[in-house]
Amino acid sequence: MKFFQNDGIGPVRGLLSIDHLIFTLVGISLIVLFLILTRHFDQIKIKKTIRILFWIVFILEILKIVWNLTIRENAGLNQWVPLYFCSLLIPALGLAGYGNKFLEKLGLSFMFYGGIVAGAMFVIWPTSALPEQPLLHCLTFHTLFYHSASVAIGLLIIIRGYFTPVIKDIIPYSIIVVTFCIIAYIFNLITGSNLMFISNDNGMFPLTLATTIFGPLYPLGITIVQTFGTFFATFYIYKLICLIHNCKGSKSL
């Protein structure tokens, strides 16, 4: 099937095209459908959902790696090594689903503070999908499902009260993000790759803004942005929503 071949089905129309609109609308629809189907889930069912989703995205990532190594033309480390900010959802789900109390906190922290914003940005602006392959392509469908799931599971744990954000979450969140940033940077130095886009901006907006701001200190700057920028943006948007709706936890600043 051409859907699973290197070129996929149809032309590569890129961003700001009809394919882009369809991609975003389908992603939003998947998120809404997931939240509707899980609106009555209790704590036990949410835990099971996290575990099930972990195995789904883990298996899909393995299949993606196999596809890149066997079918994709000129696939380098940047294409098949799953070490990007969005990729942290996989270990986060594993930690949240199977870890002890501390490890679970690490996982849940990323799912909320990192997973929602990263997934939403990609669903809205799929920079590494549609510019490289057509809408009807296995990789496009994979990344659409993956990032939609990232947003959906993050919203589920907060809407159903499975996770309550507090400012102290900056500690576990920083641990998981900074750890993988360091691993990616060292790996990049050794192999010449650009995992987590931490070595250079790869010419992608808005990463190019970080290069303009930080210059030669880009790796440090992007680590700070990925860690503290995403955390505080998500945390205070959540607090603002809580204040507006007078929801539980709105005073826990």
Short mmCIF file of C-alpha atoms in Angstrom, two decimals:
data_model
loop_
_atom_site.label_atom_id
_atom_site.label_comp_id
_atom_site.label_asym_id
_atom_site.label_seq_id
_atom_site.Cartn_x
_atom_site.Cartn_y
_atom_site.Cartn_z
CA MET A 1 0.00 0.00 0.00
CA LYS A 2 1.25 3.47 -0.90
CA PHE A 3 0.06 4.67 2.50
CA PHE A 4 3.00 2.80 4.06
CA GLN A 5 5.52 3.60 1.34
CA ASN A 6 8.10 6.36 1.44
CA ASP A 7 6.09 8.85 -0.65
CA GLY A 8 2.63 8.13 0.74
CA ILE A 9 -0.54 9.07 -1.15
CA GLY A 10 -0.88 12.42 -2.86
CA PRO A 11 1.32 15.53 -2.95
CA VAL A 12 3.10 17.20 -0.04
CA ARG A 13 1.06 20.37 0.43
CA GLY A 14 2.82 21.59 3.56
CA LEU A 15 1.58 24.07 6.13
CA LEU A 16 -1.27 26.56 5.65
CA SER A 17 -2.94 24.21 3.18
CA ILE A 18 -6.17 22.23 3.10
CA ASP A 19 -4.21 19.27 4.48
CA HIS A 20 -3.09 21.42 7.41
CA LEU A 21 -6.70 22.38 8.15
CA ILE A 22 -7.85 18.76 8.00
CA PHE A 23 -4.94 17.65 10.22
CA THR A 24 -5.80 20.19 12.90
CA LEU A 25 -9.56 19.60 12.79
CA VAL A 26 -9.13 15.82 13.03
CA GLY A 27 -6.72 16.25 15.94
CA ILE A 28 -9.14 18.49 17.84
CA SER A 29 -11.99 16.05 17.11
CA LEU A 30 -9.97 13.12 18.50
CA ILE A 31 -9.23 15.07 21.68
CA VAL A 32 -12.87 16.05 22.19
CA LEU A 33 -14.08 12.49 21.48
CA PHE A 34 -11.60 11.06 23.99
CA LEU A 35 -12.72 13.48 26.70
CA ILE A 36 -16.38 12.69 26.03
CA LEU A 37 -15.79 8.94 26.24
CA THR A 38 -13.81 9.27 29.49
CA ARG A 39 -15.95 11.92 31.20
CA HIS A 40 -17.20 9.50 33.87
CA PHE A 41 -13.87 7.72 34.51
CA ASP A 42 -12.85 7.26 38.14
CA GLN A 43 -9.27 7.06 39.47
CA ILE A 44 -8.93 3.34 38.72
CA LYS A 45 -10.10 3.68 35.13
CA ILE A 46 -7.80 6.65 34.55
CA LYS A 47 -4.85 4.61 35.83
CA LYS A 48 -5.76 1.80 33.43
CA THR A 49 -6.13 4.31 30.60
CA ILE A 50 -2.64 5.66 31.27
CA ARG A 51 -1.21 2.13 31.19
CA ILE A 52 -3.08 1.19 28.02
CA LEU A 53 -2.03 4.39 26.28
CA PHE A 54 1.58 3.75 27.30
CA TRP A 55 1.61 0.40 25.54
CA ILE A 56 -0.16 1.79 22.48
CA VAL A 57 2.31 4.65 21.95
CA PHE A 58 5.27 2.43 22.86
CA ILE A 59 4.33 -0.20 20.26
CA LEU A 60 3.56 2.47 17.66
CA GLU A 61 6.98 4.03 18.31
CA ILE A 62 8.68 0.66 17.79
CA LEU A 63 6.80 0.22 14.51
CA LYS A 64 7.80 3.75 13.49
CA ILE A 65 11.47 2.97 14.16
CA VAL A 66 11.23 -0.25 12.13
CA TRP A 67 9.55 1.67 9.27
CA ASN A 68 12.26 4.34 9.28
CA LEU A 69 15.04 1.77 9.23
CA THR A 70 13.53 -0.46 6.55
CA ILE A 71 11.42 1.72 4.24
CA ARG A 72 12.29 5.39 4.69
CA GLU A 73 14.94 6.71 2.34
CA ASN A 74 18.03 8.31 3.90
CA ALA A 75 16.78 7.94 7.45
CA GLY A 76 19.29 9.36 9.93
CA LEU A 77 19.36 9.38 13.71
CA ASN A 78 17.17 12.48 13.79
CA GLN A 79 14.41 10.56 12.03
CA TRP A 80 14.23 7.40 14.10
CA VAL A 81 15.70 7.95 17.58
CA PRO A 82 12.71 8.86 19.82
CA LEU A 83 14.38 11.57 21.85
CA TYR A 84 12.50 14.84 21.43
CA PHE A 85 10.46 16.92 23.85
CA CYS A 86 7.21 15.37 22.62
CA SER A 87 8.76 11.90 22.86
CA LEU A 88 9.03 12.26 26.63
CA LEU A 89 5.34 11.37 26.78
CA ILE A 90 6.31 7.71 26.36
CA PRO A 91 8.50 7.40 29.49
CA ALA A 92 6.13 9.76 31.31
CA LEU A 93 3.19 7.42 30.70
CA GLY A 94 5.29 4.46 31.81
CA LEU A 95 6.33 6.21 35.02
CA ALA A 96 2.79 7.41 35.75
CA GLY A 97 1.30 4.01 35.04
CA TYR A 98 3.79 1.70 36.71
CA GLY A 99 6.15 3.74 38.88
CA ASN A 100 6.23 4.26 42.64
CA LYS A 101 4.91 7.49 44.14
CA PHE A 102 7.99 9.55 43.19
CA LEU A 103 8.27 8.19 39.66
CA GLU A 104 4.52 8.55 39.16
CA LYS A 105 4.86 12.23 40.09
CA LEU A 106 7.58 12.65 37.45
CA GLY A 107 5.35 11.12 34.81
CA LEU A 108 2.20 13.01 35.72
CA SER A 109 4.11 16.29 35.87
CA PHE A 110 5.31 15.93 32.31
CA MET A 111 1.92 14.73 31.08
CA PHE A 112 0.33 17.94 32.33
CA TYR A 113 2.99 20.65 32.06
CA GLY A 114 4.76 19.36 28.97
CA GLY A 115 2.43 17.00 27.16
CA ILE A 116 -0.50 19.37 26.72
CA VAL A 117 1.45 22.35 25.39
CA ALA A 118 3.74 20.27 23.15
CA GLY A 119 0.89 18.21 21.76
CA ALA A 120 -1.35 21.22 21.19
CA MET A 121 1.37 23.18 19.41
CA PHE A 122 1.97 20.28 17.05
CA VAL A 123 -1.71 19.65 16.34
CA ILE A 124 -2.05 23.33 15.48
CA TRP A 125 1.29 23.71 13.68
CA PRO A 126 2.67 20.30 12.50
CA THR A 127 6.10 21.53 11.44
CA SER A 128 7.82 18.15 11.12
CA ALA A 129 4.90 16.30 9.52
CA LEU A 130 3.11 17.99 6.63
CA PRO A 131 6.19 19.78 5.21
CA GLU A 132 7.87 16.37 4.84
CA GLN A 133 5.09 13.96 3.84
CA PRO A 134 1.49 14.10 2.56
CA LEU A 135 -1.56 13.93 4.77
CA LEU A 136 -2.27 10.34 3.68
CA HIS A 137 0.93 8.83 5.01
CA CYS A 138 1.54 6.41 7.87
CA LEU A 139 3.91 8.82 9.63
CA THR A 140 1.38 11.66 9.41
CA PHE A 141 -1.32 9.48 10.94
CA HIS A 142 1.09 8.30 13.63
CA THR A 143 2.09 11.81 14.66
CA LEU A 144 -1.53 13.01 14.52
CA PHE A 145 -2.66 10.28 16.89
CA TYR A 146 0.38 10.66 19.14
CA HIS A 147 0.12 14.41 19.69
CA SER A 148 -3.66 14.33 20.01
CA ALA A 149 -3.28 11.63 22.66
CA SER A 150 -0.69 13.77 24.44
CA VAL A 151 -3.17 16.62 24.79
CA ALA A 152 -6.11 14.35 25.62
CA ILE A 153 -4.46 12.40 28.44
CA GLY A 154 -3.05 15.59 29.96
CA LEU A 155 -6.49 17.18 29.99
CA LEU A 156 -8.09 14.02 31.37
CA ILE A 157 -5.89 13.84 34.47
CA ILE A 158 -6.59 17.48 35.30
CA ILE A 159 -10.31 17.58 34.48
CA ARG A 160 -11.07 14.43 36.48
CA GLY A 161 -8.92 15.53 39.43
CA TYR A 162 -6.39 12.72 39.01
CA PHE A 163 -3.57 15.28 39.18
CA THR A 164 -3.65 18.58 41.06
CA PRO A 165 -0.98 21.08 39.95
CA VAL A 166 1.07 22.87 42.63
CA ILE A 167 4.08 25.15 42.25
CA LYS A 168 6.35 22.48 43.79
CA ASP A 169 5.79 20.39 40.66
CA ILE A 170 8.62 22.40 39.12
CA ILE A 171 11.03 19.99 40.85
CA PRO A 172 9.85 16.66 39.37
CA TYR A 173 9.09 18.33 36.05
CA SER A 174 12.59 19.83 35.87
CA ILE A 175 14.14 16.49 36.74
CA ILE A 176 12.55 14.64 33.83
CA VAL A 177 12.98 17.42 31.24
CA VAL A 178 16.54 18.48 32.13
CA THR A 179 17.70 14.85 32.39
CA PHE A 180 16.58 14.09 28.84
CA CYS A 181 17.95 17.41 27.57
CA ILE A 182 21.39 16.51 28.92
CA ILE A 183 21.19 13.01 27.45
CA ALA A 184 20.17 14.42 24.06
CA TYR A 185 22.92 17.06 24.08
CA ILE A 186 25.63 14.52 24.89
CA PHE A 187 24.28 12.15 22.24
CA ASN A 188 24.28 15.00 19.71
CA LEU A 189 27.91 15.88 20.50
CA ILE A 190 28.95 12.29 19.91
CA THR A 191 26.89 11.54 16.80
CA GLY A 192 26.36 14.95 15.19
CA SER A 193 22.58 14.57 15.44
CA ASN A 194 20.11 17.19 16.68
CA LEU A 195 17.81 15.32 19.03
CA MET A 196 15.35 17.46 21.00
CA PHE A 197 16.46 20.26 18.66
CA ILE A 198 18.80 21.16 21.49
CA SER A 199 21.95 21.66 19.40
CA ASN A 200 20.41 23.98 16.79
CA ASP A 201 16.99 25.27 15.74
CA ASN A 202 16.85 23.21 12.52
CA GLY A 203 15.46 26.30 10.80
CA MET A 204 12.04 25.83 12.43
CA PHE A 205 9.90 28.58 13.91
CA PRO A 206 9.59 29.32 16.83
CA LEU A 207 12.94 27.69 17.64
CA THR A 208 14.61 30.28 15.42
CA LEU A 209 13.52 32.90 17.95
CA ALA A 210 15.57 31.10 20.60
CA THR A 211 18.63 31.30 18.36
CA THR A 212 18.07 35.03 17.89
CA ILE A 213 17.72 35.56 21.64
CA PHE A 214 20.39 33.22 23.01
CA GLY A 215 22.90 33.07 20.14
CA PRO A 216 25.78 30.68 20.96
CA LEU A 217 24.05 29.83 24.24
CA TYR A 218 21.14 28.32 22.32
CA PRO A 219 21.45 24.81 23.91
CA LEU A 220 21.26 26.29 27.41
CA GLY A 221 18.54 28.74 26.42
CA ILE A 222 16.30 26.16 24.78
CA THR A 223 16.70 23.88 27.82
CA ILE A 224 15.55 26.71 30.08
CA VAL A 225 12.61 27.50 27.79
CA GLN A 226 11.56 23.86 27.50
CA THR A 227 11.73 23.44 31.26
CA PHE A 228 10.63 26.66 32.91
CA GLY A 229 8.78 28.26 30.00
CA THR A 230 6.40 25.35 29.50
CA PHE A 231 5.96 24.83 33.24
CA PHE A 232 5.04 28.36 34.23
CA ALA A 233 2.95 28.99 31.12
CA THR A 234 0.85 25.89 31.79
CA PHE A 235 0.72 26.40 35.55
CA TYR A 236 -0.54 29.97 35.46
CA ILE A 237 -2.98 29.36 32.62
CA TYR A 238 -4.41 26.60 34.80
CA LYS A 239 -4.56 28.95 37.80
CA LEU A 240 -6.27 31.62 35.72
CA ILE A 241 -8.91 29.15 34.58
CA CYS A 242 -9.37 28.03 38.18
CA LEU A 243 -9.88 31.60 39.36
CA ILE A 244 -12.42 32.25 36.62
CA HIS A 245 -14.38 29.09 37.40
CA ASN A 246 -13.62 29.07 41.15
CA CYS A 247 -12.42 25.47 40.91
CA LYS A 248 -10.68 23.42 43.55
CA GLY A 249 -7.02 24.20 44.04
CA SER A 250 -7.19 27.75 42.68
CA LYS A 251 -5.69 29.09 45.92
CA SER A 252 -2.77 26.66 46.00
CA LEU A 253 -0.17 29.09 44.67
#
